[in-house]
């Protein structure tokens, strides 16, 4: 495959992985993903920025040969996770004089994960520069998006910013500049929700920093390049904004449709009051869609049946994931149905305890919801409405 030229002497040498269906054995991928790698030929030195996921190493190395790359001086590791660093040992065999250029935290990760010797590294600090001759790389430490070892690389003369996982998307592409905005927005939002949302304060900090840099182009390590950086920066500004939207998210699992009936009742009543509601059957629906709704939701209502006196594992899993992703929601509650008893809400509440949410009185029914239960649901609707109204959302 011929490398795509981004600018004179700057090339895209990454690969699409359109067949991949799950990331980290957790995140469903709608379209697959990409592993972006970039080649910069300076007048004196040649550098690669990030490398390749190991199952694609052979193809990646062959592409370097086919594009006439006979020497690499520097391998820039913006992050140690192996979807970007995994091919580094093979590259060091191919180019024995090359040095891995990275920060101390990333170096230690690569040494531990890939068994690379200390003498193969050139360790940089924040704001250090590296000359390639007529091109200069500046390194900007960016711990927290999403690992402690993450850094950005700024190609100063061209004003290109390589942001590693930050501002990426799991979205394969053929043309360098992906112009289906709707698909890109959804992929980038899903990616933000699943990978970056737990680090929302850090995202805000780096968005402000990148706006100061005002790069001509943002080149992430997954998904399309951004030749109009404001496009992705403005989306991140919206997603990381402290105030949630007028949205109630109701993920539920329902063994005998009682919980589903309650979820749909809440939806209808809340929508009548001008509040948006998304319900997801967590068995049927996609985890990524639930995560995307967590980006915006002001209120989360978890709905669950009881299994063996405990919450159904499918809704416990959503509570666990919501707790990990740290959404900005302000309010939360539970609806549930049981056959013979158990502790549904206590256990879900424990799992969700990392969220800074105000809890709303839950509604638990035996079997099917009855008139008295619907009254309690009406009270929940009123409470949510009042909370949203007081928060200025509706
Ligand atoms: Fe794409 Fe954190 O690796």
Short mmCIF file of C-alpha atoms and ligand atoms in Angstrom, two decimals:
data_model
loop_
_atom_site.label_atom_id
_atom_site.label_comp_id
_atom_site.label_asym_id
_atom_site.label_seq_id
_atom_site.Cartn_x
_atom_site.Cartn_y
_atom_site.Cartn_z
CA UNK A 1 0.00 0.00 0.00
CA UNK A 2 1.34 3.39 -0.99
CA UNK A 3 1.61 5.81 1.90
CA UNK A 4 -0.74 8.78 1.74
CA UNK A 5 1.09 12.09 1.56
CA UNK A 6 -0.36 14.63 4.01
CA UNK A 7 2.15 17.36 3.22
CA UNK A 8 5.53 17.23 1.52
CA UNK A 9 7.61 14.65 3.46
CA UNK A 10 4.80 13.87 5.92
CA UNK A 11 2.94 10.62 5.31
CA UNK A 12 0.11 8.58 6.77
CA UNK A 13 1.30 4.98 7.13
CA UNK A 14 -1.44 3.56 9.38
CA UNK A 15 -3.81 0.71 8.62
CA UNK A 16 -7.55 0.10 8.72
CA UNK A 17 -8.92 -2.78 10.79
CA UNK A 18 -12.48 -2.75 9.50
CA UNK A 19 -13.19 -6.28 10.73
CA UNK A 20 -12.53 -5.66 14.39
CA UNK A 21 -15.78 -5.91 16.34
CA UNK A 22 -14.68 -5.22 19.91
CA UNK A 23 -11.95 -3.15 21.59
CA UNK A 24 -10.32 -4.03 24.91
CA UNK A 25 -12.73 -7.00 24.91
CA UNK A 26 -15.34 -4.51 26.11
CA UNK A 27 -16.21 -1.85 23.59
CA UNK A 28 -18.30 -2.88 20.57
CA UNK A 29 -17.01 -1.33 17.37
CA UNK A 30 -19.61 -0.35 14.79
CA UNK A 31 -17.18 0.13 11.93
CA UNK A 32 -13.90 -1.41 13.12
CA UNK A 33 -11.01 0.94 13.77
CA UNK A 34 -7.65 2.18 12.51
CA UNK A 35 -4.15 2.25 13.95
CA UNK A 36 -2.65 5.50 12.76
CA UNK A 37 1.05 5.91 12.23
CA UNK A 38 2.86 8.80 10.62
CA UNK A 39 6.21 9.11 8.85
CA UNK A 40 8.11 12.39 8.84
CA UNK A 41 11.15 12.78 6.63
CA UNK A 42 13.28 15.67 7.82
CA UNK A 43 16.28 16.89 5.84
CA UNK A 44 18.56 14.98 8.25
CA UNK A 45 16.50 12.48 10.21
CA UNK A 46 13.42 10.34 9.70
CA UNK A 47 10.83 9.71 12.41
CA UNK A 48 7.79 7.51 12.83
CA UNK A 49 5.06 8.76 15.13
CA UNK A 50 3.35 5.81 16.82
CA UNK A 51 3.44 2.39 15.22
CA UNK A 52 1.08 -0.54 14.88
CA UNK A 53 -1.14 -3.09 16.62
CA UNK A 54 0.86 -6.37 16.65
CA UNK A 55 -1.49 -8.48 14.46
CA UNK A 56 -0.80 -5.95 11.68
CA UNK A 57 2.98 -5.73 12.21
CA UNK A 58 3.88 -7.80 9.18
CA UNK A 59 1.74 -5.71 6.85
CA UNK A 60 3.03 -2.50 8.40
CA UNK A 61 6.70 -3.49 8.03
CA UNK A 62 6.12 -4.66 4.47
CA UNK A 63 4.55 -1.31 3.66
CA UNK A 64 7.66 0.46 4.94
CA UNK A 65 9.72 -1.65 2.51
CA UNK A 66 7.33 -1.09 -0.36
CA UNK A 67 7.50 2.65 0.20
CA UNK A 68 11.29 2.62 0.10
CA UNK A 69 11.89 3.39 3.78
CA UNK A 70 15.39 2.07 4.42
CA UNK A 71 16.15 4.02 7.58
CA UNK A 72 14.25 5.29 10.60
CA UNK A 73 16.15 7.33 13.22
CA UNK A 74 13.40 7.97 15.73
CA UNK A 75 10.26 6.12 16.77
CA UNK A 76 8.08 8.55 18.70
CA UNK A 77 5.91 6.79 21.28
CA UNK A 78 3.09 9.13 22.26
CA UNK A 79 1.63 6.38 24.46
CA UNK A 80 2.65 2.89 25.52
CA UNK A 81 -0.55 0.94 24.89
CA UNK A 82 0.19 -1.85 22.52
CA UNK A 83 -2.21 -0.91 19.74
CA UNK A 84 0.38 1.82 19.04
CA UNK A 85 3.60 0.51 20.51
CA UNK A 86 3.28 -3.22 19.84
CA UNK A 87 5.36 -3.20 16.67
CA UNK A 88 8.27 -1.29 18.23
CA UNK A 89 10.40 -4.37 19.03
CA UNK A 90 10.10 -5.52 15.40
CA UNK A 91 10.97 -2.02 14.18
CA UNK A 92 14.05 -1.97 16.41
CA UNK A 93 15.16 -5.23 14.82
CA UNK A 94 14.64 -3.79 11.38
CA UNK A 95 16.27 -0.44 12.19
CA UNK A 96 18.80 -1.29 14.95
CA UNK A 97 20.11 2.27 15.21
CA UNK A 98 16.65 3.77 15.82
CA UNK A 99 15.76 5.21 19.20
CA UNK A 100 12.34 5.19 20.81
CA UNK A 101 11.66 8.77 21.83
CA UNK A 102 9.25 9.14 24.71
CA UNK A 103 8.72 10.37 28.27
CA UNK A 104 9.87 8.51 31.36
CA UNK A 105 6.45 7.08 32.23
CA UNK A 106 5.86 5.75 28.74
CA UNK A 107 9.40 4.38 28.57
CA UNK A 108 8.80 2.33 31.71
CA UNK A 109 5.54 1.01 30.30
CA UNK A 110 7.18 -0.05 27.04
CA UNK A 111 10.10 -1.62 28.88
CA UNK A 112 7.72 -3.67 31.01
CA UNK A 113 5.18 -4.57 28.34
CA UNK A 114 7.45 -5.12 25.36
CA UNK A 115 10.78 -5.99 27.03
CA UNK A 116 12.75 -3.25 25.27
CA UNK A 117 16.20 -2.42 26.69
CA UNK A 118 16.93 0.95 28.30
CA UNK A 119 19.61 1.83 25.74
CA UNK A 120 17.00 1.86 22.98
CA UNK A 121 15.31 4.96 24.42
CA UNK A 122 15.82 8.67 24.18
CA UNK A 123 13.89 10.06 27.15
CA UNK A 124 12.32 13.49 26.80
CA UNK A 125 10.64 15.89 29.19
CA UNK A 126 7.73 18.24 28.70
CA UNK A 127 8.44 20.90 26.03
CA UNK A 128 11.67 19.24 24.85
CA UNK A 129 12.33 19.48 21.13
CA UNK A 130 13.98 17.13 18.66
CA UNK A 131 15.37 18.30 15.34
CA UNK A 132 14.95 16.27 12.17
CA UNK A 133 16.86 18.91 10.20
CA UNK A 134 14.33 21.19 8.58
CA UNK A 135 11.54 19.89 10.85
CA UNK A 136 11.28 20.10 14.62
CA UNK A 137 9.23 17.94 16.96
CA UNK A 138 8.11 19.36 20.28
CA UNK A 139 6.76 17.03 22.96
CA UNK A 140 3.87 18.03 25.18
CA UNK A 141 3.11 15.76 28.11
CA UNK A 142 -0.63 15.11 28.35
CA UNK A 143 -1.10 12.63 31.19
CA UNK A 144 -4.67 11.50 31.69
CA UNK A 145 -6.00 11.27 28.14
CA UNK A 146 -6.17 8.43 28.58
CA UNK A 147 -3.08 6.95 30.26
CA UNK A 148 -0.56 8.58 32.61
CA UNK A 149 2.06 8.13 29.88
CA UNK A 150 0.23 9.99 27.11
CA UNK A 151 1.91 12.87 25.30
CA UNK A 152 1.28 14.91 22.17
CA UNK A 153 3.85 15.68 19.51
CA UNK A 154 3.81 19.05 17.79
CA UNK A 155 5.47 19.31 14.41
CA UNK A 156 6.34 22.95 14.70
CA UNK A 157 7.10 24.09 11.15
CA UNK A 158 3.90 22.57 9.72
CA UNK A 159 1.91 23.25 12.90
CA UNK A 160 0.58 19.69 12.98
CA UNK A 161 -0.43 18.24 16.35
CA UNK A 162 -0.30 14.46 16.85
CA UNK A 163 -2.66 13.82 19.76
CA UNK A 164 -2.44 10.03 20.10
CA UNK A 165 -5.75 8.55 21.36
CA UNK A 166 -7.12 11.98 22.24
CA UNK A 167 -9.67 13.33 19.70
CA UNK A 168 -9.76 10.02 17.85
CA UNK A 169 -12.56 7.80 16.58
CA UNK A 170 -12.93 4.13 15.87
CA UNK A 171 -13.66 4.73 12.21
CA UNK A 172 -11.74 3.33 9.22
CA UNK A 173 -11.17 5.69 6.32
CA UNK A 174 -9.81 5.66 2.77
CA UNK A 175 -9.52 9.39 2.09
CA UNK A 176 -7.43 11.27 4.67
CA UNK A 177 -10.20 13.75 5.32
CA UNK A 178 -13.45 12.03 6.12
CA UNK A 179 -16.30 14.21 4.97
CA UNK A 180 -19.36 12.35 6.25
CA UNK A 181 -19.74 14.57 9.29
CA UNK A 182 -22.69 12.68 10.76
CA UNK A 183 -20.86 9.35 10.84
CA UNK A 184 -17.71 10.99 12.17
CA UNK A 185 -19.59 12.81 14.94
CA UNK A 186 -21.26 9.60 16.12
CA UNK A 187 -18.05 7.59 16.00
CA UNK A 188 -16.09 10.31 17.79
CA UNK A 189 -18.81 10.66 20.43
CA UNK A 190 -18.95 6.93 21.06
CA UNK A 191 -15.16 6.90 21.34
CA UNK A 192 -15.18 9.89 23.71
CA UNK A 193 -17.86 8.23 25.87
CA UNK A 194 -16.05 4.96 26.19
CA UNK A 195 -12.45 6.11 26.44
CA UNK A 196 -12.14 9.79 27.36
CA UNK A 197 -15.25 10.62 29.43
CA UNK A 198 -13.76 9.30 32.70
CA UNK A 199 -11.07 11.96 32.23
CA UNK A 200 -13.44 14.85 31.44
CA UNK A 201 -11.56 17.47 33.50
CA UNK A 202 -8.31 16.56 31.74
CA UNK A 203 -10.06 16.66 28.36
CA UNK A 204 -11.20 20.22 29.11
CA UNK A 205 -7.69 21.22 30.10
CA UNK A 206 -6.14 19.84 26.91
CA UNK A 207 -8.84 21.27 24.67
CA UNK A 208 -7.97 24.72 26.06
CA UNK A 209 -4.28 24.01 25.53
CA UNK A 210 -4.80 22.87 21.96
CA UNK A 211 -6.88 25.96 21.20
CA UNK A 212 -3.88 28.03 22.32
CA UNK A 213 -1.59 26.06 20.01
CA UNK A 214 -4.13 26.57 17.21
CA UNK A 215 -2.81 23.71 15.07
CA UNK A 216 -3.38 23.61 11.34
CA UNK A 217 -4.18 19.94 11.64
CA UNK A 218 -4.94 17.39 14.39
CA UNK A 219 -3.66 13.90 13.69
CA UNK A 220 -4.96 11.32 16.21
CA UNK A 221 -3.96 7.68 16.48
CA UNK A 222 -7.40 6.27 15.66
CA UNK A 223 -9.74 7.43 12.91
CA UNK A 224 -9.71 10.26 10.43
CA UNK A 225 -7.38 13.25 10.52
CA UNK A 226 -8.85 16.64 11.31
CA UNK A 227 -7.88 19.25 8.76
CA UNK A 228 -10.43 21.60 10.37
CA UNK A 229 -9.48 21.21 14.04
CA UNK A 230 -12.38 23.35 15.26
CA UNK A 231 -14.75 20.59 14.17
CA UNK A 232 -13.52 18.12 16.79
CA UNK A 233 -12.53 20.77 19.35
CA UNK A 234 -16.04 22.21 19.36
CA UNK A 235 -17.56 18.75 19.77
CA UNK A 236 -15.32 18.07 22.75
CA UNK A 237 -16.23 21.46 24.22
CA UNK A 238 -19.89 20.40 24.04
CA UNK A 239 -19.36 16.90 25.42
CA UNK A 240 -17.15 18.02 28.30
CA UNK A 241 -19.37 20.96 29.26
CA UNK A 242 -20.34 20.70 32.94
CA UNK A 243 -24.09 21.14 32.46
CA UNK A 244 -25.90 18.02 31.22
CA UNK A 245 -28.76 18.09 28.72
CA UNK A 246 -32.46 17.70 29.38
CA UNK A 247 -32.20 13.95 28.98
CA UNK A 248 -33.18 10.97 31.11
CA UNK A 249 -31.42 7.71 30.28
CA UNK A 250 -33.22 4.50 31.24
CA UNK A 251 -31.19 1.33 30.66
CA UNK A 252 -33.16 -1.68 31.82
CA UNK A 253 -33.32 -5.45 31.82
CA UNK A 254 -36.75 -7.00 32.12
CA UNK A 255 -37.35 -10.73 32.49
CA UNK A 256 -41.16 -10.63 32.36
CA UNK A 257 -41.73 -7.14 30.87
CA UNK A 258 -42.72 -5.51 34.18
CA UNK A 259 -39.62 -3.33 34.30
CA UNK A 260 -39.99 -2.54 30.61
CA UNK A 261 -43.57 -1.46 31.24
CA UNK A 262 -42.35 0.87 33.99
CA UNK A 263 -39.57 2.24 31.78
CA UNK A 264 -41.98 2.99 28.94
CA UNK A 265 -44.46 4.57 31.36
CA UNK A 266 -41.75 6.88 32.67
CA UNK A 267 -40.76 7.74 29.12
CA UNK A 268 -44.26 8.71 28.10
CA UNK A 269 -44.93 10.78 31.21
CA UNK A 270 -41.56 12.56 31.15
CA UNK A 271 -41.85 13.33 27.43
CA UNK A 272 -45.28 14.84 28.13
CA UNK A 273 -43.48 17.25 30.45
CA UNK A 274 -40.91 18.21 27.80
CA UNK A 275 -38.08 15.96 28.99
CA UNK A 276 -36.21 13.78 26.48
CA UNK A 277 -35.94 10.11 27.38
CA UNK A 278 -33.94 7.26 25.89
CA UNK A 279 -34.72 3.71 26.99
CA UNK A 280 -32.31 0.88 26.25
CA UNK A 281 -32.93 -2.82 26.68
CA UNK A 282 -29.45 -3.75 27.83
CA UNK A 283 -29.77 -7.29 26.47
CA UNK A 284 -30.76 -6.21 22.96
CA UNK A 285 -29.17 -2.81 22.59
CA UNK A 286 -25.63 -1.67 22.09
CA UNK A 287 -23.40 -0.71 25.01
CA UNK A 288 -21.87 2.06 22.89
CA UNK A 289 -25.27 3.70 22.43
CA UNK A 290 -25.85 3.63 26.18
CA UNK A 291 -22.39 5.15 26.74
CA UNK A 292 -23.11 7.91 24.21
CA UNK A 293 -26.29 8.81 26.08
CA UNK A 294 -24.31 8.93 29.32
CA UNK A 295 -22.36 11.83 27.78
CA UNK A 296 -25.45 14.05 27.87
CA UNK A 297 -27.93 12.63 30.39
CA UNK A 298 -28.88 14.69 33.45
CA UNK A 299 -30.68 11.74 35.04
CA UNK A 300 -29.97 8.02 34.98
CA UNK A 301 -32.70 5.55 35.93
CA UNK A 302 -31.48 1.96 36.12
CA UNK A 303 -34.17 -0.65 35.68
CA UNK A 304 -33.69 -4.22 36.75
CA UNK A 305 -35.26 -7.52 37.48
CA UNK A 306 -34.01 -9.54 40.42
CA UNK A 307 -32.06 -12.75 39.99
CA UNK A 308 -31.38 -14.90 43.04
CA UNK A 309 -32.11 -12.00 45.40
CA UNK A 310 -29.66 -9.69 43.59
CA UNK A 311 -29.81 -7.33 40.62
CA UNK A 312 -29.81 -9.03 37.24
CA UNK A 313 -26.13 -9.12 36.16
CA UNK A 314 -26.94 -7.25 32.94
CA UNK A 315 -28.07 -4.13 34.81
CA UNK A 316 -25.34 -4.54 37.45
CA UNK A 317 -22.90 -4.43 34.54
CA UNK A 318 -24.38 -1.14 33.30
CA UNK A 319 -24.15 0.32 36.80
CA UNK A 320 -20.54 -0.80 36.95
CA UNK A 321 -19.74 0.72 33.57
CA UNK A 322 -21.53 3.99 34.41
CA UNK A 323 -19.50 4.16 37.59
CA UNK A 324 -16.29 3.67 35.58
CA UNK A 325 -17.16 6.19 32.88
CA UNK A 326 -18.00 8.96 35.38
CA UNK A 327 -20.72 10.75 33.41
CA UNK A 328 -21.81 14.26 34.37
CA UNK A 329 -25.36 13.19 35.38
CA UNK A 330 -26.76 15.01 38.42
CA UNK A 331 -29.62 12.72 39.42
CA UNK A 332 -30.19 8.97 39.56
CA UNK A 333 -32.75 6.42 40.61
CA UNK A 334 -33.87 2.85 40.15
CA UNK A 335 -36.94 0.97 39.07
CA UNK A 336 -37.31 -2.74 39.55
CA UNK A 337 -39.45 -5.80 39.83
CA UNK A 338 -39.03 -8.96 41.89
CA UNK A 339 -40.70 -12.31 42.36
CA UNK A 340 -39.78 -13.32 45.88
CA UNK A 341 -37.49 -10.68 47.31
CA UNK A 342 -33.90 -9.52 47.67
CA UNK A 343 -31.83 -6.38 47.72
CA UNK A 344 -32.08 -4.78 44.29
CA UNK A 345 -31.43 -1.11 44.88
CA UNK A 346 -28.92 -1.40 47.71
CA UNK A 347 -26.57 -3.41 45.55
CA UNK A 348 -27.04 -1.21 42.46
CA UNK A 349 -26.51 1.88 44.59
CA UNK A 350 -23.29 0.42 45.96
CA UNK A 351 -21.98 -0.19 42.46
CA UNK A 352 -22.96 3.32 41.39
CA UNK A 353 -21.47 4.94 44.47
CA UNK A 354 -18.65 6.70 42.61
CA UNK A 355 -21.09 9.06 40.86
CA UNK A 356 -21.85 12.42 42.41
CA UNK A 357 -25.61 12.21 41.89
CA UNK A 358 -28.62 13.16 43.95
CA UNK A 359 -30.68 10.03 44.46
CA UNK A 360 -34.41 10.02 43.73
CA UNK A 361 -36.75 7.67 45.64
CA UNK A 362 -36.76 4.36 43.69
CA UNK A 363 -39.80 2.30 42.80
CA UNK A 364 -39.79 -1.44 43.41
CA UNK A 365 -42.78 -3.64 42.56
CA UNK A 366 -43.65 -7.27 43.12
CA UNK A 367 -44.46 -8.73 39.75
CA UNK A 368 -46.51 -6.38 37.57
CA UNK A 369 -46.83 -2.67 38.41
CA UNK A 370 -50.25 -1.83 39.86
CA UNK A 371 -52.19 1.36 40.47
CA UNK A 372 -50.25 2.26 43.60
CA UNK A 373 -46.97 1.64 41.79
CA UNK A 374 -47.98 3.93 38.92
CA UNK A 375 -48.66 6.63 41.49
CA UNK A 376 -45.12 6.20 42.78
CA UNK A 377 -43.82 6.42 39.21
CA UNK A 378 -45.84 9.63 38.77
CA UNK A 379 -44.11 11.00 41.86
CA UNK A 380 -40.75 10.04 40.37
CA UNK A 381 -41.72 11.89 37.17
CA UNK A 382 -42.62 15.00 39.17
CA UNK A 383 -39.37 14.86 41.11
CA UNK A 384 -37.29 14.51 37.92
CA UNK A 385 -39.21 17.34 36.29
CA UNK A 386 -38.62 19.62 39.28
CA UNK A 387 -34.93 18.76 39.40
CA UNK A 388 -34.51 19.42 35.67
CA UNK A 389 -36.47 22.65 35.97
CA UNK A 390 -34.43 23.86 38.95
CA UNK A 391 -31.26 23.02 37.03
CA UNK A 392 -32.47 25.16 34.13
CA UNK A 393 -32.69 22.21 31.75
CA UNK A 394 -36.39 22.32 30.92
FE1 LIG B 1 -5.26 3.44 21.13
FE2 LIG B 1 -4.74 3.81 24.44
O1 LIG B 1 -4.49 3.05 22.79
#
